[in-house]
PDB file of C-alpha atoms in Angstrom:
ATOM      1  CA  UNK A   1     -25.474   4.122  -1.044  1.00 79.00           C
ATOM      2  CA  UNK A   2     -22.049   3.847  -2.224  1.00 79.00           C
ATOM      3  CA  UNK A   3     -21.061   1.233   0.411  1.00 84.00           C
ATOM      4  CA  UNK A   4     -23.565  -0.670  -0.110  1.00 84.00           C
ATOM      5  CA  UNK A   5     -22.799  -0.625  -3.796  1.00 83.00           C
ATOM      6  CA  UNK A   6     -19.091  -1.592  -3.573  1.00 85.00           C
ATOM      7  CA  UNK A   7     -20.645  -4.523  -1.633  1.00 87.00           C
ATOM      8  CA  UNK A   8     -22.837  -5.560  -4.438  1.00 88.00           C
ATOM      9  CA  UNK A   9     -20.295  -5.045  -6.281  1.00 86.00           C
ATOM     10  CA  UNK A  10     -17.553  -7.487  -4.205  1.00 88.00           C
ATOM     11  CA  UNK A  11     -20.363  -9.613  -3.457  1.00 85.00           C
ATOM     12  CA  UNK A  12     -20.912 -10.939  -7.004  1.00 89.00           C
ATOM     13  CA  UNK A  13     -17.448 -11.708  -7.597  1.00 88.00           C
ATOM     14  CA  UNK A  14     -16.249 -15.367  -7.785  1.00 89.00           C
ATOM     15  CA  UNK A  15     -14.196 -16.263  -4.566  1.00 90.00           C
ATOM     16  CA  UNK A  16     -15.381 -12.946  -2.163  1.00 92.00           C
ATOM     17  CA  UNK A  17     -17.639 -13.085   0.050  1.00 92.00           C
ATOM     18  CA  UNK A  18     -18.258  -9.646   1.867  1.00 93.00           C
ATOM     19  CA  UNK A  19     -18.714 -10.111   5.603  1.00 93.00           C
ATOM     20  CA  UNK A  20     -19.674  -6.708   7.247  1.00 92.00           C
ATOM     21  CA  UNK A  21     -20.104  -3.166   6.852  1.00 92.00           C
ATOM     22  CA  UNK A  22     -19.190  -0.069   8.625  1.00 91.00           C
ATOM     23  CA  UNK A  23     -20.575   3.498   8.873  1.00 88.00           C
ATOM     24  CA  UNK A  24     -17.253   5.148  10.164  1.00 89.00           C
ATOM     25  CA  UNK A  25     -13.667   3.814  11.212  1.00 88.00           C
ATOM     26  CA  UNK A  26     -14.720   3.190  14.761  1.00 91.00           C
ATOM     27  CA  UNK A  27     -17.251   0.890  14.050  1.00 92.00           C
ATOM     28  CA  UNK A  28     -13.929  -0.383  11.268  1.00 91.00           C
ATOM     29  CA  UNK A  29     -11.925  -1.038  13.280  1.00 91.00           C
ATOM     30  CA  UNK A  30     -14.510  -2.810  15.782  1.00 92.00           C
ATOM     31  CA  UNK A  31     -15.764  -5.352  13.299  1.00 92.00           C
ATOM     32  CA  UNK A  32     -12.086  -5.862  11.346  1.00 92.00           C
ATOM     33  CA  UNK A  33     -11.329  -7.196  15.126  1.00 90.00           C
ATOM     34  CA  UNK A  34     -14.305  -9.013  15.404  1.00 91.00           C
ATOM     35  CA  UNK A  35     -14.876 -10.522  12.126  1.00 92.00           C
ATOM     36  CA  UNK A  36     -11.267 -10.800  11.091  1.00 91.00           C
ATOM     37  CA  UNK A  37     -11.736 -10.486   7.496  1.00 93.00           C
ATOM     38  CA  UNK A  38      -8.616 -11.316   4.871  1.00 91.00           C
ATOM     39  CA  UNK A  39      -9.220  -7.731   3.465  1.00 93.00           C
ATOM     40  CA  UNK A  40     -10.587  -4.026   4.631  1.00 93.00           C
ATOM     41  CA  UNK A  41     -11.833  -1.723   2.023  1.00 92.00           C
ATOM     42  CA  UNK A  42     -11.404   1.519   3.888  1.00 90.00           C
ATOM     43  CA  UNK A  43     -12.512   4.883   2.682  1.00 86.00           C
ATOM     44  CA  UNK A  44     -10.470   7.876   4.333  1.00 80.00           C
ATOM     45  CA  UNK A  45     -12.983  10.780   5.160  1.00 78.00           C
ATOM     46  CA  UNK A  46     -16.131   9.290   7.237  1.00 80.00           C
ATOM     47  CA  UNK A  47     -17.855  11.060  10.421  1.00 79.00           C
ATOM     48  CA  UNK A  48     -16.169  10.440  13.604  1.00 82.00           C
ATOM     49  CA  UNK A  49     -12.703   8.719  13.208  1.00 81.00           C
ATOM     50  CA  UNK A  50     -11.313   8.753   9.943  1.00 84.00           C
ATOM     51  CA  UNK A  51      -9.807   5.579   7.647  1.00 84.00           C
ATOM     52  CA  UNK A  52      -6.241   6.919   8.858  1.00 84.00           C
ATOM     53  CA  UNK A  53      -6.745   6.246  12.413  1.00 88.00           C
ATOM     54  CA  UNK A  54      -8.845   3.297  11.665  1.00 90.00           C
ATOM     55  CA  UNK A  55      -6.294   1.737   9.762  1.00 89.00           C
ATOM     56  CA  UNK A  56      -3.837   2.350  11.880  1.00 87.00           C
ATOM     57  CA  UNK A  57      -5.663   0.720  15.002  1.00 88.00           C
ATOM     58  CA  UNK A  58      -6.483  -2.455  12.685  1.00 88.00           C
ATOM     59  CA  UNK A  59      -2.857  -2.640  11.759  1.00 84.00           C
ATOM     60  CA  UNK A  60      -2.001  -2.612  15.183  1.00 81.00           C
ATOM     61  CA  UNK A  61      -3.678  -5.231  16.141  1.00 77.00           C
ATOM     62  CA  UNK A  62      -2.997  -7.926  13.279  1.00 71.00           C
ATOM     63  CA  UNK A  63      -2.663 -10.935  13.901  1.00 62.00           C
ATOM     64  CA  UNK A  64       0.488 -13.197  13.301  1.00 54.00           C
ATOM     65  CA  UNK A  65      -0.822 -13.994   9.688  1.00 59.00           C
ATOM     66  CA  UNK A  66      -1.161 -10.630   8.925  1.00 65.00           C
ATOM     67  CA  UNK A  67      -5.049  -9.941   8.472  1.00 71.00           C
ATOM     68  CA  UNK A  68      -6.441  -8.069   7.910  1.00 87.00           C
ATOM     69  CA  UNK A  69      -5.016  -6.173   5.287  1.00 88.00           C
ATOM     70  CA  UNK A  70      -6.187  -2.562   4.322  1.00 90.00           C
ATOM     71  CA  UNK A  71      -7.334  -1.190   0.794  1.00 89.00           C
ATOM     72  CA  UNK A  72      -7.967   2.020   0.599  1.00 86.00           C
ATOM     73  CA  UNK A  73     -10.378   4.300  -1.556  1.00 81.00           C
ATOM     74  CA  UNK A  74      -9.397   7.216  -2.634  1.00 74.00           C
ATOM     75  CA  UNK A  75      -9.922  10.550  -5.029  1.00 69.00           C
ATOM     76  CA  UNK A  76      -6.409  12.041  -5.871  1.00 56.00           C
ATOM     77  CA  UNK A  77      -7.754  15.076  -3.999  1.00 52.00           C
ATOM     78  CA  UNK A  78      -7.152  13.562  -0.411  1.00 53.00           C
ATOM     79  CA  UNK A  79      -3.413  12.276  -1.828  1.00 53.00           C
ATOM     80  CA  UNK A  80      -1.877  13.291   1.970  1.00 61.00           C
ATOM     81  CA  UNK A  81      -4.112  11.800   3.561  1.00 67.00           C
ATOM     82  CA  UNK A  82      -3.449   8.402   1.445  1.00 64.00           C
ATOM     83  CA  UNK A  83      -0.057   8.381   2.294  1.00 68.00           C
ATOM     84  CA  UNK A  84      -0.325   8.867   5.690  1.00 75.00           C
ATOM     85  CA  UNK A  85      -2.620   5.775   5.398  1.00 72.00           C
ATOM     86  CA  UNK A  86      -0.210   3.878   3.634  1.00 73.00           C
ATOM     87  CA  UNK A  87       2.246   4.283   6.506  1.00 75.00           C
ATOM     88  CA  UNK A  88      -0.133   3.724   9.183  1.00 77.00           C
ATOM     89  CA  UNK A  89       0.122  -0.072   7.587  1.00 80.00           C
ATOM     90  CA  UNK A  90      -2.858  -0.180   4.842  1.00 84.00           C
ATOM     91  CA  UNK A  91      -1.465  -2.433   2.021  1.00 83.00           C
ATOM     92  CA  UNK A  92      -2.403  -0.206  -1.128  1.00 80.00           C
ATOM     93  CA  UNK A  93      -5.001   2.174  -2.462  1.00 80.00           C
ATOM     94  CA  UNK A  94      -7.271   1.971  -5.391  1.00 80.00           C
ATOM     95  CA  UNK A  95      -9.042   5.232  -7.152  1.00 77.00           C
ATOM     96  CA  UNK A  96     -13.004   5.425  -6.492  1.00 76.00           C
ATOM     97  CA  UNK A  97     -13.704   5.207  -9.862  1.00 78.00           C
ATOM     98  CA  UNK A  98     -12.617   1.719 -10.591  1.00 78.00           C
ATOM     99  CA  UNK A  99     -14.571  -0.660 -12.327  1.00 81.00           C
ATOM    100  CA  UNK A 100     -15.869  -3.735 -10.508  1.00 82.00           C
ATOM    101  CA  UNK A 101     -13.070  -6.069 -12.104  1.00 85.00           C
ATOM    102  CA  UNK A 102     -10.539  -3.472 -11.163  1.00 85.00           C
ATOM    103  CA  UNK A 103     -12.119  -3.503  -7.282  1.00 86.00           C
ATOM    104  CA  UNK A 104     -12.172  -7.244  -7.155  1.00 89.00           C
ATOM    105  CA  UNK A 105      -8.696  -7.664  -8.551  1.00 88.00           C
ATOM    106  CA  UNK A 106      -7.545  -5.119  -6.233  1.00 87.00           C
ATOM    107  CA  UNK A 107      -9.245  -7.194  -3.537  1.00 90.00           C
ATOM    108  CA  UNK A 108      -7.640 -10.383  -4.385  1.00 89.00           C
ATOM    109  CA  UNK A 109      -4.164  -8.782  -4.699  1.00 83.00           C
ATOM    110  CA  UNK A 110      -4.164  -7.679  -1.343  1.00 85.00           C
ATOM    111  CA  UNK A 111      -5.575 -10.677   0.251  1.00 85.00           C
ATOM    112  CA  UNK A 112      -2.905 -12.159  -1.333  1.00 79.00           C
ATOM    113  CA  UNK A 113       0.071 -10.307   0.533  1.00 74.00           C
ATOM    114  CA  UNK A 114       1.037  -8.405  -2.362  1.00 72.00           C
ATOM    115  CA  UNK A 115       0.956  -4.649  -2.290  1.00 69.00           C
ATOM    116  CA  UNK A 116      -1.348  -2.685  -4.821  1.00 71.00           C
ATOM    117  CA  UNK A 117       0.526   0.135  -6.004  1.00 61.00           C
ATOM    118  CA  UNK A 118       0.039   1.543  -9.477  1.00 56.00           C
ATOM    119  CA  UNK A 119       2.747   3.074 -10.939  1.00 54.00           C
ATOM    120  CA  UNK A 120       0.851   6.169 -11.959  1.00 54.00           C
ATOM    121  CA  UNK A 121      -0.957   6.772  -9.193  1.00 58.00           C
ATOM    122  CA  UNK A 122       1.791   6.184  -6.833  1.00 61.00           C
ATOM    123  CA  UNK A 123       4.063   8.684  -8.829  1.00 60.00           C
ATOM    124  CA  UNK A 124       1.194  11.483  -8.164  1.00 61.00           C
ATOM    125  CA  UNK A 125       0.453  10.613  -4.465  1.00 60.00           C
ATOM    126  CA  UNK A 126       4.497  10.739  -3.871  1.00 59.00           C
ATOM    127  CA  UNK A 127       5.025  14.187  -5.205  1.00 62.00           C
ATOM    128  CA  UNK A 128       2.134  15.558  -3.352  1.00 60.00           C
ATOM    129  CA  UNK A 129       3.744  13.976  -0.253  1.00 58.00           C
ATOM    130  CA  UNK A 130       7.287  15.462  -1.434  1.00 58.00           C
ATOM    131  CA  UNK A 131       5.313  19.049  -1.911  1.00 62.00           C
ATOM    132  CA  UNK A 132       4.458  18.871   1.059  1.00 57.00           C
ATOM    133  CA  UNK A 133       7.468  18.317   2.393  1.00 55.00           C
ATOM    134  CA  UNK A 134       9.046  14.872   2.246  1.00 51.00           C
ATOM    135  CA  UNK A 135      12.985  15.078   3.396  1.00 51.00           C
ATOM    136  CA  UNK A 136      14.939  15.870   0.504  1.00 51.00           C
ATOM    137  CA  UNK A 137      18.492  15.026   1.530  1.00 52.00           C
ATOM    138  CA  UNK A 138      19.534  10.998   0.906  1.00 53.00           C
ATOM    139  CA  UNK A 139      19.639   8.614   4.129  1.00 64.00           C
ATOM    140  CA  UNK A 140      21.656   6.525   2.646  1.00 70.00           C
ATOM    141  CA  UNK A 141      22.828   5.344   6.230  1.00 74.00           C
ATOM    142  CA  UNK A 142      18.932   3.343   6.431  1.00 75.00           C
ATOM    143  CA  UNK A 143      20.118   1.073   3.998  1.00 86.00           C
ATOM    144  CA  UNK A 144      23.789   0.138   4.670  1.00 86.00           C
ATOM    145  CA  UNK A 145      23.022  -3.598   4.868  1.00 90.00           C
ATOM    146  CA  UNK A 146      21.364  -3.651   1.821  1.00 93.00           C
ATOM    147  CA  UNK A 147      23.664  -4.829  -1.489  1.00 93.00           C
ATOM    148  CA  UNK A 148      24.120  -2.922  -4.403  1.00 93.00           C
ATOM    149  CA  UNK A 149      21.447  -4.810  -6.569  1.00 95.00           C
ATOM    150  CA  UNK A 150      18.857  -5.453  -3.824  1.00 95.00           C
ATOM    151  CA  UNK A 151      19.268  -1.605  -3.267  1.00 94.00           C
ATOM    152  CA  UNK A 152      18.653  -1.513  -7.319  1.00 94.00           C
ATOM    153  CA  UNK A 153      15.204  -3.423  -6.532  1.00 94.00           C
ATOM    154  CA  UNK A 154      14.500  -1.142  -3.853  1.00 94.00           C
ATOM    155  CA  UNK A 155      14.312   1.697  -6.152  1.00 92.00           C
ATOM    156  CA  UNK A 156      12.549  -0.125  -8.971  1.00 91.00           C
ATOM    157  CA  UNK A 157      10.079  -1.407  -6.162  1.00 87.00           C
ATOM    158  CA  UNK A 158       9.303   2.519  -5.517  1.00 83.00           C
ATOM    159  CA  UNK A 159       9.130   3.232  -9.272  1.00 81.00           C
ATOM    160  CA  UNK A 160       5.953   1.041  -8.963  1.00 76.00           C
ATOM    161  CA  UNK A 161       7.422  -2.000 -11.312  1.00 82.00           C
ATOM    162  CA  UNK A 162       6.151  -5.706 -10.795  1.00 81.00           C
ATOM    163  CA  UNK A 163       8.748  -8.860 -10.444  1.00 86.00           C
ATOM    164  CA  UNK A 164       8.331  -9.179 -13.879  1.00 87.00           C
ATOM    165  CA  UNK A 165       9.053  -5.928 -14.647  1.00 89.00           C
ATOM    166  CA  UNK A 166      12.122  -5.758 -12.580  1.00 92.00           C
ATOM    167  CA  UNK A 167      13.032  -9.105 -14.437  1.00 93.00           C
ATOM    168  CA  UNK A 168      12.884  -7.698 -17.452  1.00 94.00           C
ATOM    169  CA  UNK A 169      15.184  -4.425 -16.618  1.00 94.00           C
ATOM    170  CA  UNK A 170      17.803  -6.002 -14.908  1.00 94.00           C
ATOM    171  CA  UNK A 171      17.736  -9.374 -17.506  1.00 93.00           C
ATOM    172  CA  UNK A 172      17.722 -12.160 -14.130  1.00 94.00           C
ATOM    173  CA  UNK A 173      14.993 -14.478 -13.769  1.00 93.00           C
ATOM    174  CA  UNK A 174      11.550 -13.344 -11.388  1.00 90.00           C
ATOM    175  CA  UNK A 175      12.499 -16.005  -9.014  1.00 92.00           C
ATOM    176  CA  UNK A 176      15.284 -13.813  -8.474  1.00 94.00           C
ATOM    177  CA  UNK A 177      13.477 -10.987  -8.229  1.00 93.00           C
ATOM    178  CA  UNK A 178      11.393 -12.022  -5.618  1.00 90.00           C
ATOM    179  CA  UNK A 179      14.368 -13.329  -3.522  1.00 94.00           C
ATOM    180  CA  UNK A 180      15.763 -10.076  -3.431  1.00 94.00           C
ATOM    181  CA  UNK A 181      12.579  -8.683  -2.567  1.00 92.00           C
ATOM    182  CA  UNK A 182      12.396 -10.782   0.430  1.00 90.00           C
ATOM    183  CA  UNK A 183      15.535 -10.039   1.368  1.00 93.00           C
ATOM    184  CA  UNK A 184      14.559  -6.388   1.510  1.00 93.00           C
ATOM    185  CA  UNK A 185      11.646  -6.667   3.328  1.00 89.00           C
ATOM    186  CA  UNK A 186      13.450  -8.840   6.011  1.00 90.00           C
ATOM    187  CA  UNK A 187      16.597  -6.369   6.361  1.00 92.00           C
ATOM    188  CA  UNK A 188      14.723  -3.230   6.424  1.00 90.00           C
ATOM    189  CA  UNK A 189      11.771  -4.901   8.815  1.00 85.00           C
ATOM    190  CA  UNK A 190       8.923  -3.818   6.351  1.00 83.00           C
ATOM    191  CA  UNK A 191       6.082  -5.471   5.918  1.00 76.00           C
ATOM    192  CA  UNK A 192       5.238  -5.101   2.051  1.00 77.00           C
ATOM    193  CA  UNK A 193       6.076  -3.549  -1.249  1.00 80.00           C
ATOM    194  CA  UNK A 194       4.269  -0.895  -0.421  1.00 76.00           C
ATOM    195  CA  UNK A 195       5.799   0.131   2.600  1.00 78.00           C
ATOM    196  CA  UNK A 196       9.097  -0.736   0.977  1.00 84.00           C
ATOM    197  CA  UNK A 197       8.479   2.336  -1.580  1.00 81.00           C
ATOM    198  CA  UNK A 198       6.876   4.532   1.044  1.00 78.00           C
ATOM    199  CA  UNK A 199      10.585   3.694   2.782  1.00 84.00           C
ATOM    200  CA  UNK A 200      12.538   4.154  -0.659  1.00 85.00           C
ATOM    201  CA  UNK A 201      11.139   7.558  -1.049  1.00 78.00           C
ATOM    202  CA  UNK A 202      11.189   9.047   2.537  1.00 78.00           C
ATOM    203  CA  UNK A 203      15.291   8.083   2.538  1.00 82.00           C
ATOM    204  CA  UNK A 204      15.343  10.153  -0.799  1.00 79.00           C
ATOM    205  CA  UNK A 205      16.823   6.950  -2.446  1.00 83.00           C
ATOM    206  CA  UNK A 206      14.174   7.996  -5.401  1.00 76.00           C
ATOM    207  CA  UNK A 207      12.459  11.258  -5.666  1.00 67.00           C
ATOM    208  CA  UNK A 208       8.734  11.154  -7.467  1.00 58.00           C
ATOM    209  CA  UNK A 209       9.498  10.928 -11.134  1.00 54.00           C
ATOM    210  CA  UNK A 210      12.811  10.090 -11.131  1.00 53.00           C
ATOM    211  CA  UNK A 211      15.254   7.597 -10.130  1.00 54.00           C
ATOM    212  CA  UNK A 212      17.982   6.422  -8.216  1.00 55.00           C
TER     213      UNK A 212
END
């Protein structure tokens, strides 16, 4: 019932069309390889294999474009679990109890090749991961090659702040900002911003709810 309502849901939205279902994350990860959709909308406790395995088998096998990308659902009450998925490869994560713009926009940020990661919700899922026990001790070593102020956008990437955002704090222009992003992304060999904060926090460069 509530698949098939999230595909109402995606269906009546200008620009998506929804092109399969799935009952678990084998039958996922069978028809993201099949179908090759831009976008997965992956839940992360179903019968059989779970979204973290199935996203980490679709991730696997993306192609050179990089589709399809993985959103997941989530409760904050599975927060490890979304982590774990977010490092598997899935692009972002968006709470179950979004509205239907929220969903769609979500949707059409990640289809996009941008990361979804709310700031608030990212801060919460970190510090469960850090509870749980994230390393605590700086690698500063992982980012050697970075310079000082694309290691300043790191951090503010992991914070959860947009280009604009980062614009704004460090008073340069967002073309800038999204230089140095790319920059990052290429030197460190991640794929997104969201694997660039999952990064940012496992090397301790920021701890959940703080800062550099």
């Amino acid at each position: 019932m509530v698949r098939e309502g999230f595909s109402v849901l995606l269906g009546a939205q200008p620009g998506i069309e929804v092109v399969g279902e799935a009952v678990d994350g084998e039958q996922a990860a069978v028809r993201a390889a099949r179908l090759r959709p831009d976008v997965v909308l992956m839940d992360v406790r179903m019968p059989g294999t779970n979204g973290l395995e199935a996203t980490r088998r679709i991730a696997a096998e993306r192609e050179e474009g990089g589709h399809p990308r993985v959103l997941i659902l989530t409760t904050f009450d599975l927060d490890e679990y979304v982590y774990e998925a977010l490092r598997a490869g899935a692009s972002g994560f968006l709470l179950k109890d979004a509205s239907a713009r929220q969903l769609a926009d979500a949707v059409r940020i990640v289809a996009a090749g941008e990361a979804l990661l709310a700031p608030t919700v990212t801060k919460r899922l970190l510090a469960e991961f850090t509870r749980l026990g994230a390393p605590r001790a700086p690698r500063m070593d992982r980012i050697r090659d970075l310079t000082e102020r694309e290691t300043e956008v790191l951090a503010l990437i992991a914070q959860g702040l947009s280009n604009g955002e980062i614009a704004a704090r460090l008073t340069v222009s967002e073309a800038t900002v999204k230089t140095h992003v790319s920059r990052v992304l290429v030197k460190l060999g991640l794929r997104d911003r969201t694997q660039a904060a999952v990064f940012a926090y496992e090397i301790g460069l920021v701890t959940p709810g703080g800062s550099m």
